[in-house]
């Protein structure tokens, strides 16, 4: 019974049905070709020689140490950037001071620097011919081609992720609630823990997820500073490269599949957060 | 000039009935207000006339032509949206010219002619010389005028305005009301506007159609709806009245234990609703008065005093307006006479004020 | 008199606030940012200034470097253009239409952000190689090879640039007032006219921003490209790879010069984005 008397009225305000379905099909076809197909290829290639071959890959010591190194790097980098993100967001969102927008621009800077350049700058500082190279060599301290270099490069690349989730959200929330807590007798730290933190917890988790995914998956910056020493300075993405260049495709895709699973879990958790706690996140869908 | 005939129009939104059999004749050249509380269906009716909502049932005729199946593009209506809906990436002049420039080449006026029309309309809405500005650079009142000029540019058969003054502050709203009345007198378009403000409706419109729950309760001149409300809903909705639930028995109007007045001839015995406006009550000395009440509050306005009076325990307070020279204090007992009795049989289905 | 001397001492002091922690959080954030981001980047600039403009020019115009820069620039531009078109379609169907699997499609758009670039790189190489799923079909139909040619680079850059336009256009499209489209219809415009003259112009700033972001990302991209590029000097070599080549030859000056040119391109894109946004904000109010 509904809307039969004049169906033309509705179509004047939206696209004809055939246009709608054509656009949907074009969009889905493009996404399948560009995104879905590579994802499928990873798992297909990894399982090409069966599950047994996978066992061999993950039993390898080099794979094991790559996984450990990747986890170590993330375990150092993410907490550092978490503390930075919260501190920067607190200063920026809760206070007015000159040069604030410049500071925000600086925090975003690593996003616009090529990963290879991100690695290069640390080589220029700490490499054999770098600024501190001779001094480091004299004191037998290794930064480049060692864990500190990998951590530094990864920290540089992932620095903005958490701060960028928190700053707009905390700016939106303003200072009224913290001030109310202070008037009720709470100390500054207590106000932060009992009032600010609950207000930003989902955005914090969101930022940590993205930061962690990037920290574990970063390739270009780490490739420059790591030196590719098997079993010592190979992270998982670098291990993928080495296996691939050795024509061990099953091995390369097996490690790649593990990283792809991490990406999928990250995406799933991110979508869940956006769907369930969308209101507690500030303006989604950037980066 | 084109009249509009709405016949048996119904509209369902996901199972709820927004319009429930509307019949309404809008006369050529008149300024008609669609008045009602929120959710009464007034905006839906306006959008249906424009062709923005597909009907569930019924027909709409424009000056004898059946427009029911006509697309919104072909109806030639001028629609002014509540939030103006100006195109913010176009200048004011481009906004106004839009309806002319989207016409097929054969019907499109020449460039010079379009520019001339734009200037003429900017003069009409008293905003000459702002054609090059962007909507973001205008005040709310200016945007409203530009939106009206844009709607008038296509020489519409009817002009439809959705809450035209809803988003403006009080002073601008007053100025624009007078100005809209002027424009209507000058251009003579059949004009329908939606409002929830009864003062705005009766001040501006030739006739007022009062809607409630998707039905038309009454259509009439401001005098009609104010002085001769057709039913309890209209009496309660216009004229700022206090509603008292009363009983008519033995030729008397009673509220609880109190007898308020003699029932008018022909009043049906039984439960009834009495609507009292503050001018309906004459306040005098309590001595010898048949009806008395206690003053529970006094509020001052520019030219008068408003008294809040309680007739008896358990009855809602009523209001009366008195001159500034009326000496009264809270707690005084005064005598009351009901000058006008707006009495309707009580229908439990109909909501109060 | 005091007014003249005060600003120099007071410029970093915030407007008075009851909340504590300004000095601590801002101090920490600034030191961290300086150590991880600003000083390393400054060293790059300092090294580059040591070369002088003529030195930079000399490196940037050697035939091999020039070829790599041009390859990166043109292919990034083409990939961003393709993504601008299809990104608009995807943003449109995600915001305007309801179809089965829509939330999944929405989540899928972010996969290029979440998937480590090396993983994407080997997956794309596998698909577009002569014996791969897509590569074999294209080669049979047209005789063209994709992987290990500049076309392969283009494919990888399309992959990593996909989310940018979608994610900048989506929120603008969502916030677009339906009344504006209805106004256009009441004024006699057909659906196509409304889309072309009312909706698309309102999206232009967002599309340009997304395009510039995708372009900037593509110019610096390394991980997803090198596996599929073939890396033939003068033909399919990208600028970031050349930096690594220079570093392996311990030619820090060459690496610095190329990095400086790339950094300039990213900052220029960043500047363009900011100009677009402030222009559209000035003209149309908030975007």
PDB file of C-alpha atoms in Angstrom, chain A residues 26-283:
ATOM      1  CA  UNK A  26      32.024  -0.897  -9.307  1.00  0.00           C
ATOM      2  CA  UNK A  27      33.036  -0.072  -5.733  1.00  0.00           C
ATOM      3  CA  UNK A  28      32.992  -3.702  -4.634  1.00  0.00           C
ATOM      4  CA  UNK A  29      34.874  -4.879  -7.705  1.00  0.00           C
ATOM      5  CA  UNK A  30      37.586  -2.266  -7.162  1.00  0.00           C
ATOM      6  CA  UNK A  31      37.940  -3.150  -3.489  1.00  0.00           C
ATOM      7  CA  UNK A  32      38.090  -6.854  -4.274  1.00  0.00           C
ATOM      8  CA  UNK A  33      40.792  -6.347  -6.867  1.00  0.00           C
ATOM      9  CA  UNK A  34      42.882  -3.936  -4.821  1.00  0.00           C
ATOM     10  CA  UNK A  35      42.441  -5.237  -1.259  1.00  0.00           C
ATOM     11  CA  UNK A  36      40.771  -8.617  -1.078  1.00  0.00           C
ATOM     12  CA  UNK A  37      42.834 -10.370  -3.724  1.00  0.00           C
ATOM     13  CA  UNK A  38      46.222  -9.598  -2.101  1.00  0.00           C
ATOM     14  CA  UNK A  39      44.854 -10.727   1.252  1.00  0.00           C
ATOM     15  CA  UNK A  40      43.674 -13.999  -0.229  1.00  0.00           C
ATOM     16  CA  UNK A  41      47.002 -14.469  -2.010  1.00  0.00           C
ATOM     17  CA  UNK A  42      48.938 -14.289   1.260  1.00  0.00           C
ATOM     18  CA  UNK A  43      47.089 -17.191   2.827  1.00  0.00           C
ATOM     19  CA  UNK A  44      46.941 -19.217  -0.388  1.00  0.00           C
ATOM     20  CA  UNK A  45      50.674 -18.929  -0.949  1.00  0.00           C
ATOM     21  CA  UNK A  46      51.421 -19.720   2.694  1.00  0.00           C
ATOM     22  CA  UNK A  47      49.405 -22.938   2.499  1.00  0.00           C
ATOM     23  CA  UNK A  48      50.690 -23.928  -0.947  1.00  0.00           C
ATOM     24  CA  UNK A  49      52.791 -26.800   0.431  1.00  0.00           C
ATOM     25  CA  UNK A  50      50.377 -27.771   3.166  1.00  0.00           C
ATOM     26  CA  UNK A  51      50.313 -27.219   6.895  1.00  0.00           C
ATOM     27  CA  UNK A  52      53.408 -29.329   7.478  1.00  0.00           C
ATOM     28  CA  UNK A  53      55.617 -26.836   5.661  1.00  0.00           C
ATOM     29  CA  UNK A  54      54.357 -24.125   7.989  1.00  0.00           C
ATOM     30  CA  UNK A  55      55.543 -26.103  10.972  1.00  0.00           C
ATOM     31  CA  UNK A  56      59.019 -26.124   9.502  1.00  0.00           C
ATOM     32  CA  UNK A  57      59.009 -22.342   9.035  1.00  0.00           C
ATOM     33  CA  UNK A  58      57.991 -21.600  12.586  1.00  0.00           C
ATOM     34  CA  UNK A  59      60.362 -24.186  14.033  1.00  0.00           C
ATOM     35  CA  UNK A  60      63.261 -22.272  12.489  1.00  0.00           C
ATOM     36  CA  UNK A  61      65.356 -20.360  15.009  1.00  0.00           C
ATOM     37  CA  UNK A  62      65.623 -17.317  12.742  1.00  0.00           C
ATOM     38  CA  UNK A  63      61.838 -17.041  12.550  1.00  0.00           C
ATOM     39  CA  UNK A  64      61.573 -17.451  16.295  1.00  0.00           C
ATOM     40  CA  UNK A  65      64.115 -14.722  17.000  1.00  0.00           C
ATOM     41  CA  UNK A  66      62.413 -12.401  14.456  1.00  0.00           C
ATOM     42  CA  UNK A  67      59.135 -12.811  16.308  1.00  0.00           C
ATOM     43  CA  UNK A  68      60.835 -12.160  19.658  1.00  0.00           C
ATOM     44  CA  UNK A  69      62.587  -9.066  18.308  1.00  0.00           C
ATOM     45  CA  UNK A  70      59.360  -7.678  16.847  1.00  0.00           C
ATOM     46  CA  UNK A  71      57.554  -8.173  20.157  1.00  0.00           C
ATOM     47  CA  UNK A  72      60.452  -6.573  22.025  1.00  0.00           C
ATOM     48  CA  UNK A  73      60.468  -3.518  19.772  1.00  0.00           C
ATOM     49  CA  UNK A  74      56.704  -3.078  20.157  1.00  0.00           C
ATOM     50  CA  UNK A  75      56.937  -3.591  23.914  1.00  0.00           C
ATOM     51  CA  UNK A  76      59.415  -0.711  24.191  1.00  0.00           C
ATOM     52  CA  UNK A  77      57.963   1.608  21.551  1.00  0.00           C
ATOM     53  CA  UNK A  78      54.260   1.502  22.343  1.00  0.00           C
ATOM     54  CA  UNK A  79      54.532   2.392  26.064  1.00  0.00           C
ATOM     55  CA  UNK A  80      56.955   5.215  25.271  1.00  0.00           C
ATOM     56  CA  UNK A  81      54.597   6.712  22.718  1.00  0.00           C
ATOM     57  CA  UNK A  82      51.679   6.106  25.055  1.00  0.00           C
ATOM     58  CA  UNK A  83      53.257   8.233  27.777  1.00  0.00           C
ATOM     59  CA  UNK A  84      54.197  10.859  25.210  1.00  0.00           C
ATOM     60  CA  UNK A  85      50.709  10.875  23.707  1.00  0.00           C
ATOM     61  CA  UNK A  86      48.995  11.359  27.054  1.00  0.00           C
ATOM     62  CA  UNK A  87      51.438  14.067  28.179  1.00  0.00           C
ATOM     63  CA  UNK A  88      51.248  15.982  24.917  1.00  0.00           C
ATOM     64  CA  UNK A  89      47.448  15.725  24.793  1.00  0.00           C
ATOM     65  CA  UNK A  90      47.158  16.923  28.395  1.00  0.00           C
ATOM     66  CA  UNK A  91      49.308  19.981  27.768  1.00  0.00           C
ATOM     67  CA  UNK A  92      47.667  20.797  24.438  1.00  0.00           C
ATOM     68  CA  UNK A  93      44.041  20.127  25.337  1.00  0.00           C
ATOM     69  CA  UNK A  94      43.870  21.484  28.865  1.00  0.00           C
ATOM     70  CA  UNK A  95      45.968  24.657  28.532  1.00  0.00           C
ATOM     71  CA  UNK A  96      46.236  27.667  26.280  1.00  0.00           C
ATOM     72  CA  UNK A  97      49.742  28.632  25.236  1.00  0.00           C
ATOM     73  CA  UNK A  98      51.376  30.250  22.222  1.00  0.00           C
ATOM     74  CA  UNK A  99      52.845  27.989  19.561  1.00  0.00           C
ATOM     75  CA  UNK A 100      50.286  25.268  20.172  1.00  0.00           C
ATOM     76  CA  UNK A 101      49.316  24.702  16.563  1.00  0.00           C
ATOM     77  CA  UNK A 102      52.990  24.544  15.630  1.00  0.00           C
ATOM     78  CA  UNK A 103      53.461  21.816  18.231  1.00  0.00           C
ATOM     79  CA  UNK A 104      50.554  19.837  16.765  1.00  0.00           C
ATOM     80  CA  UNK A 105      52.108  20.176  13.308  1.00  0.00           C
ATOM     81  CA  UNK A 106      55.425  18.863  14.656  1.00  0.00           C
ATOM     82  CA  UNK A 107      53.711  15.861  16.217  1.00  0.00           C
ATOM     83  CA  UNK A 108      52.175  15.011  12.822  1.00  0.00           C
ATOM     84  CA  UNK A 109      55.531  15.377  11.092  1.00  0.00           C
ATOM     85  CA  UNK A 110      56.540  11.674  11.035  1.00  0.00           C
ATOM     86  CA  UNK A 111      53.370  10.901   9.019  1.00  0.00           C
ATOM     87  CA  UNK A 112      54.675  12.936   6.124  1.00  0.00           C
ATOM     88  CA  UNK A 113      58.235  11.591   6.155  1.00  0.00           C
ATOM     89  CA  UNK A 114      59.043   8.621   3.948  1.00  0.00           C
ATOM     90  CA  UNK A 115      59.882   5.517   6.033  1.00  0.00           C
ATOM     91  CA  UNK A 116      63.268   5.269   4.320  1.00  0.00           C
ATOM     92  CA  UNK A 117      64.077   8.866   5.256  1.00  0.00           C
ATOM     93  CA  UNK A 118      62.952   8.086   8.821  1.00  0.00           C
ATOM     94  CA  UNK A 119      65.626   5.404   8.952  1.00  0.00           C
ATOM     95  CA  UNK A 120      68.192   7.523   7.174  1.00  0.00           C
ATOM     96  CA  UNK A 121      68.135  10.332   9.732  1.00  0.00           C
ATOM     97  CA  UNK A 122      69.231   7.934  12.463  1.00  0.00           C
ATOM     98  CA  UNK A 123      72.012   6.595  10.254  1.00  0.00           C
ATOM     99  CA  UNK A 124      73.162  10.188   9.747  1.00  0.00           C
ATOM    100  CA  UNK A 125      73.239  10.592  13.530  1.00  0.00           C
ATOM    101  CA  UNK A 126      74.622   7.278  14.723  1.00  0.00           C
ATOM    102  CA  UNK A 127      76.017   5.514  11.620  1.00  0.00           C
ATOM    103  CA  UNK A 128      79.698   4.779  11.054  1.00  0.00           C
ATOM    104  CA  UNK A 129      80.113   8.127   9.270  1.00  0.00           C
ATOM    105  CA  UNK A 130      77.351   9.798  11.229  1.00  0.00           C
ATOM    106  CA  UNK A 131      77.534  12.724  13.593  1.00  0.00           C
ATOM    107  CA  UNK A 132      78.178  10.579  16.696  1.00  0.00           C
ATOM    108  CA  UNK A 133      79.615   7.635  14.738  1.00  0.00           C
ATOM    109  CA  UNK A 134      83.277   8.024  15.753  1.00  0.00           C
ATOM    110  CA  UNK A 135      82.436   8.638  19.411  1.00  0.00           C
ATOM    111  CA  UNK A 136      80.108   5.611  19.533  1.00  0.00           C
ATOM    112  CA  UNK A 137      82.740   3.426  17.879  1.00  0.00           C
ATOM    113  CA  UNK A 138      85.382   4.596  20.359  1.00  0.00           C
ATOM    114  CA  UNK A 139      83.139   3.668  23.277  1.00  0.00           C
ATOM    115  CA  UNK A 140      81.982   0.424  21.644  1.00  0.00           C
ATOM    116  CA  UNK A 141      78.305   1.358  21.655  1.00  0.00           C
ATOM    117  CA  UNK A 142      76.186  -0.018  18.799  1.00  0.00           C
ATOM    118  CA  UNK A 143      73.014   1.793  17.813  1.00  0.00           C
ATOM    119  CA  UNK A 144      72.762   1.318  14.077  1.00  0.00           C
ATOM    120  CA  UNK A 145      72.544  -2.347  13.048  1.00  0.00           C
ATOM    121  CA  UNK A 146      71.375  -3.092  16.583  1.00  0.00           C
ATOM    122  CA  UNK A 147      68.245  -3.013  18.745  1.00  0.00           C
ATOM    123  CA  UNK A 148      68.503   0.689  19.793  1.00  0.00           C
ATOM    124  CA  UNK A 149      68.467   1.822  16.175  1.00  0.00           C
ATOM    125  CA  UNK A 150      65.441  -0.317  15.376  1.00  0.00           C
ATOM    126  CA  UNK A 151      63.625   1.008  18.436  1.00  0.00           C
ATOM    127  CA  UNK A 152      64.492   4.620  17.574  1.00  0.00           C
ATOM    128  CA  UNK A 153      63.315   4.343  13.973  1.00  0.00           C
ATOM    129  CA  UNK A 154      60.114   2.562  14.993  1.00  0.00           C
ATOM    130  CA  UNK A 155      59.431   5.139  17.711  1.00  0.00           C
ATOM    131  CA  UNK A 156      59.862   7.943  15.181  1.00  0.00           C
ATOM    132  CA  UNK A 157      57.443   6.362  12.718  1.00  0.00           C
ATOM    133  CA  UNK A 158      54.757   5.515  15.292  1.00  0.00           C
ATOM    134  CA  UNK A 159      55.057   8.645  17.441  1.00  0.00           C
ATOM    135  CA  UNK A 160      51.901  10.443  16.220  1.00  0.00           C
ATOM    136  CA  UNK A 161      49.400   7.583  16.483  1.00  0.00           C
ATOM    137  CA  UNK A 162      48.295   7.830  20.120  1.00  0.00           C
ATOM    138  CA  UNK A 163      48.705  11.602  20.480  1.00  0.00           C
ATOM    139  CA  UNK A 164      46.536  12.154  17.412  1.00  0.00           C
ATOM    140  CA  UNK A 165      43.666  10.104  18.808  1.00  0.00           C
ATOM    141  CA  UNK A 166      43.794  11.871  22.156  1.00  0.00           C
ATOM    142  CA  UNK A 167      44.354  15.531  21.261  1.00  0.00           C
ATOM    143  CA  UNK A 168      41.077  16.250  19.402  1.00  0.00           C
ATOM    144  CA  UNK A 169      39.045  14.194  21.854  1.00  0.00           C
ATOM    145  CA  UNK A 170      40.489  15.903  24.934  1.00  0.00           C
ATOM    146  CA  UNK A 171      40.141  19.321  23.295  1.00  0.00           C
ATOM    147  CA  UNK A 172      36.489  18.532  22.720  1.00  0.00           C
ATOM    148  CA  UNK A 173      36.032  17.467  26.330  1.00  0.00           C
ATOM    149  CA  UNK A 174      37.513  20.678  27.716  1.00  0.00           C
ATOM    150  CA  UNK A 175      38.532  21.216  31.321  1.00  0.00           C
ATOM    151  CA  UNK A 176      35.210  21.519  33.170  1.00  0.00           C
ATOM    152  CA  UNK A 177      35.142  17.981  34.568  1.00  0.00           C
ATOM    153  CA  UNK A 178      38.710  18.127  35.897  1.00  0.00           C
ATOM    154  CA  UNK A 179      38.016  21.521  37.435  1.00  0.00           C
ATOM    155  CA  UNK A 180      34.911  20.126  39.082  1.00  0.00           C
ATOM    156  CA  UNK A 181      37.029  17.320  40.542  1.00  0.00           C
ATOM    157  CA  UNK A 182      39.515  19.873  41.911  1.00  0.00           C
ATOM    158  CA  UNK A 183      36.737  21.920  43.557  1.00  0.00           C
ATOM    159  CA  UNK A 184      35.541  18.703  45.191  1.00  0.00           C
ATOM    160  CA  UNK A 185      38.965  18.300  46.750  1.00  0.00           C
ATOM    161  CA  UNK A 186      40.722  15.869  44.417  1.00  0.00           C
ATOM    162  CA  UNK A 187      44.427  16.296  43.776  1.00  0.00           C
ATOM    163  CA  UNK A 188      45.572  16.900  40.198  1.00  0.00           C
ATOM    164  CA  UNK A 189      46.812  13.338  39.784  1.00  0.00           C
ATOM    165  CA  UNK A 190      43.659  11.933  41.285  1.00  0.00           C
ATOM    166  CA  UNK A 191      41.515  14.065  38.982  1.00  0.00           C
ATOM    167  CA  UNK A 192      43.503  12.725  36.039  1.00  0.00           C
ATOM    168  CA  UNK A 193      43.114   9.092  37.107  1.00  0.00           C
ATOM    169  CA  UNK A 194      39.472   9.227  38.165  1.00  0.00           C
ATOM    170  CA  UNK A 195      38.075  11.744  35.658  1.00  0.00           C
ATOM    171  CA  UNK A 196      40.288  12.160  32.583  1.00  0.00           C
ATOM    172  CA  UNK A 197      41.402   8.578  32.114  1.00  0.00           C
ATOM    173  CA  UNK A 198      37.892   7.036  32.078  1.00  0.00           C
ATOM    174  CA  UNK A 199      36.858   9.668  29.533  1.00  0.00           C
ATOM    175  CA  UNK A 200      39.652   8.825  27.121  1.00  0.00           C
ATOM    176  CA  UNK A 201      40.109   5.094  27.669  1.00  0.00           C
ATOM    177  CA  UNK A 202      38.549   3.939  24.398  1.00  0.00           C
ATOM    178  CA  UNK A 203      40.440   6.494  22.325  1.00  0.00           C
ATOM    179  CA  UNK A 204      43.588   5.436  24.158  1.00  0.00           C
ATOM    180  CA  UNK A 205      42.975   1.797  23.299  1.00  0.00           C
ATOM    181  CA  UNK A 206      42.238   2.778  19.709  1.00  0.00           C
ATOM    182  CA  UNK A 207      45.516   4.671  19.449  1.00  0.00           C
ATOM    183  CA  UNK A 208      47.487   1.855  21.080  1.00  0.00           C
ATOM    184  CA  UNK A 209      46.032  -0.658  18.609  1.00  0.00           C
ATOM    185  CA  UNK A 210      47.065   1.407  15.592  1.00  0.00           C
ATOM    186  CA  UNK A 211      50.461   2.256  17.099  1.00  0.00           C
ATOM    187  CA  UNK A 212      51.142  -1.402  17.854  1.00  0.00           C
ATOM    188  CA  UNK A 213      50.120  -2.580  14.393  1.00  0.00           C
ATOM    189  CA  UNK A 214      52.467  -0.110  12.788  1.00  0.00           C
ATOM    190  CA  UNK A 215      55.300  -0.828  15.244  1.00  0.00           C
ATOM    191  CA  UNK A 216      55.175  -4.540  14.456  1.00  0.00           C
ATOM    192  CA  UNK A 217      54.731  -4.050  10.726  1.00  0.00           C
ATOM    193  CA  UNK A 218      57.142  -1.202   9.968  1.00  0.00           C
ATOM    194  CA  UNK A 219      59.494  -2.134   7.163  1.00  0.00           C
ATOM    195  CA  UNK A 220      61.174   0.749   5.364  1.00  0.00           C
ATOM    196  CA  UNK A 221      62.592   2.638   8.353  1.00  0.00           C
ATOM    197  CA  UNK A 222      63.708  -0.542  10.061  1.00  0.00           C
ATOM    198  CA  UNK A 223      65.269  -1.908   6.863  1.00  0.00           C
ATOM    199  CA  UNK A 224      67.613   1.072   6.769  1.00  0.00           C
ATOM    200  CA  UNK A 225      68.863   0.804  10.366  1.00  0.00           C
ATOM    201  CA  UNK A 226      68.805  -2.945  10.965  1.00  0.00           C
ATOM    202  CA  UNK A 227      71.592  -4.282   8.780  1.00  0.00           C
ATOM    203  CA  UNK A 228      69.608  -7.499   8.244  1.00  0.00           C
ATOM    204  CA  UNK A 229      71.651  -9.611  10.621  1.00  0.00           C
ATOM    205  CA  UNK A 230      69.864 -12.918  10.710  1.00  0.00           C
ATOM    206  CA  UNK A 231      68.812 -14.048  14.152  1.00  0.00           C
ATOM    207  CA  UNK A 232      69.907 -10.735  15.655  1.00  0.00           C
ATOM    208  CA  UNK A 233      68.404  -7.640  14.023  1.00  0.00           C
ATOM    209  CA  UNK A 234      65.683  -9.107  11.852  1.00  0.00           C
ATOM    210  CA  UNK A 235      62.159  -8.150  12.684  1.00  0.00           C
ATOM    211  CA  UNK A 236      59.282 -10.128  11.178  1.00  0.00           C
ATOM    212  CA  UNK A 237      58.804  -7.857   8.130  1.00  0.00           C
ATOM    213  CA  UNK A 238      62.545  -7.989   7.445  1.00  0.00           C
ATOM    214  CA  UNK A 239      62.496 -11.746   7.860  1.00  0.00           C
ATOM    215  CA  UNK A 240      59.734 -11.868   5.229  1.00  0.00           C
ATOM    216  CA  UNK A 241      62.030  -9.999   2.859  1.00  0.00           C
ATOM    217  CA  UNK A 242      64.998 -12.272   3.478  1.00  0.00           C
ATOM    218  CA  UNK A 243      62.999 -15.465   3.016  1.00  0.00           C
ATOM    219  CA  UNK A 244      61.416 -14.031  -0.117  1.00  0.00           C
ATOM    220  CA  UNK A 245      64.775 -13.073  -1.604  1.00  0.00           C
ATOM    221  CA  UNK A 246      66.034 -16.599  -0.844  1.00  0.00           C
ATOM    222  CA  UNK A 247      63.102 -17.942  -2.889  1.00  0.00           C
ATOM    223  CA  UNK A 248      61.669 -19.546   0.240  1.00  0.00           C
ATOM    224  CA  UNK A 249      58.201 -18.386  -0.755  1.00  0.00           C
ATOM    225  CA  UNK A 250      56.272 -20.636   1.594  1.00  0.00           C
ATOM    226  CA  UNK A 251      58.378 -19.354   4.469  1.00  0.00           C
ATOM    227  CA  UNK A 252      57.980 -15.721   3.431  1.00  0.00           C
ATOM    228  CA  UNK A 253      54.225 -16.032   3.040  1.00  0.00           C
ATOM    229  CA  UNK A 254      53.885 -17.995   6.270  1.00  0.00           C
ATOM    230  CA  UNK A 255      55.476 -15.162   8.278  1.00  0.00           C
ATOM    231  CA  UNK A 256      53.514 -12.676   6.146  1.00  0.00           C
ATOM    232  CA  UNK A 257      50.305 -14.521   7.002  1.00  0.00           C
ATOM    233  CA  UNK A 258      51.071 -14.125  10.693  1.00  0.00           C
ATOM    234  CA  UNK A 259      51.494 -10.381  10.178  1.00  0.00           C
ATOM    235  CA  UNK A 260      48.316 -10.281   8.068  1.00  0.00           C
ATOM    236  CA  UNK A 261      46.435 -11.963  10.904  1.00  0.00           C
ATOM    237  CA  UNK A 262      47.708  -9.239  13.230  1.00  0.00           C
ATOM    238  CA  UNK A 263      46.413  -6.649  10.765  1.00  0.00           C
ATOM    239  CA  UNK A 264      43.016  -8.347  10.567  1.00  0.00           C
ATOM    240  CA  UNK A 265      42.721  -8.568  14.344  1.00  0.00           C
ATOM    241  CA  UNK A 266      43.663  -4.888  14.577  1.00  0.00           C
ATOM    242  CA  UNK A 267      41.037  -3.963  11.989  1.00  0.00           C
ATOM    243  CA  UNK A 268      38.417  -6.068  13.723  1.00  0.00           C
ATOM    244  CA  UNK A 269      39.131  -4.519  17.111  1.00  0.00           C
ATOM    245  CA  UNK A 270      39.193  -1.057  15.542  1.00  0.00           C
ATOM    246  CA  UNK A 271      35.822  -1.556  13.845  1.00  0.00           C
ATOM    247  CA  UNK A 272      34.405  -2.938  17.072  1.00  0.00           C
ATOM    248  CA  UNK A 273      35.601   0.138  18.945  1.00  0.00           C
ATOM    249  CA  UNK A 274      34.167   2.467  16.324  1.00  0.00           C
ATOM    250  CA  UNK A 275      30.850   0.653  16.308  1.00  0.00           C
ATOM    251  CA  UNK A 276      30.507   0.185  20.046  1.00  0.00           C
ATOM    252  CA  UNK A 277      32.210   3.301  21.404  1.00  0.00           C
ATOM    253  CA  UNK A 278      32.066   5.629  18.388  1.00  0.00           C
ATOM    254  CA  UNK A 279      30.902   8.491  20.616  1.00  0.00           C
ATOM    255  CA  UNK A 280      33.960   8.169  22.843  1.00  0.00           C
ATOM    256  CA  UNK A 281      36.354   8.571  19.912  1.00  0.00           C
ATOM    257  CA  UNK A 282      37.039  11.906  18.300  1.00  0.00           C
ATOM    258  CA  UNK A 283      36.387  12.145  14.548  1.00  0.00           C
TER     259      UNK A 283
END
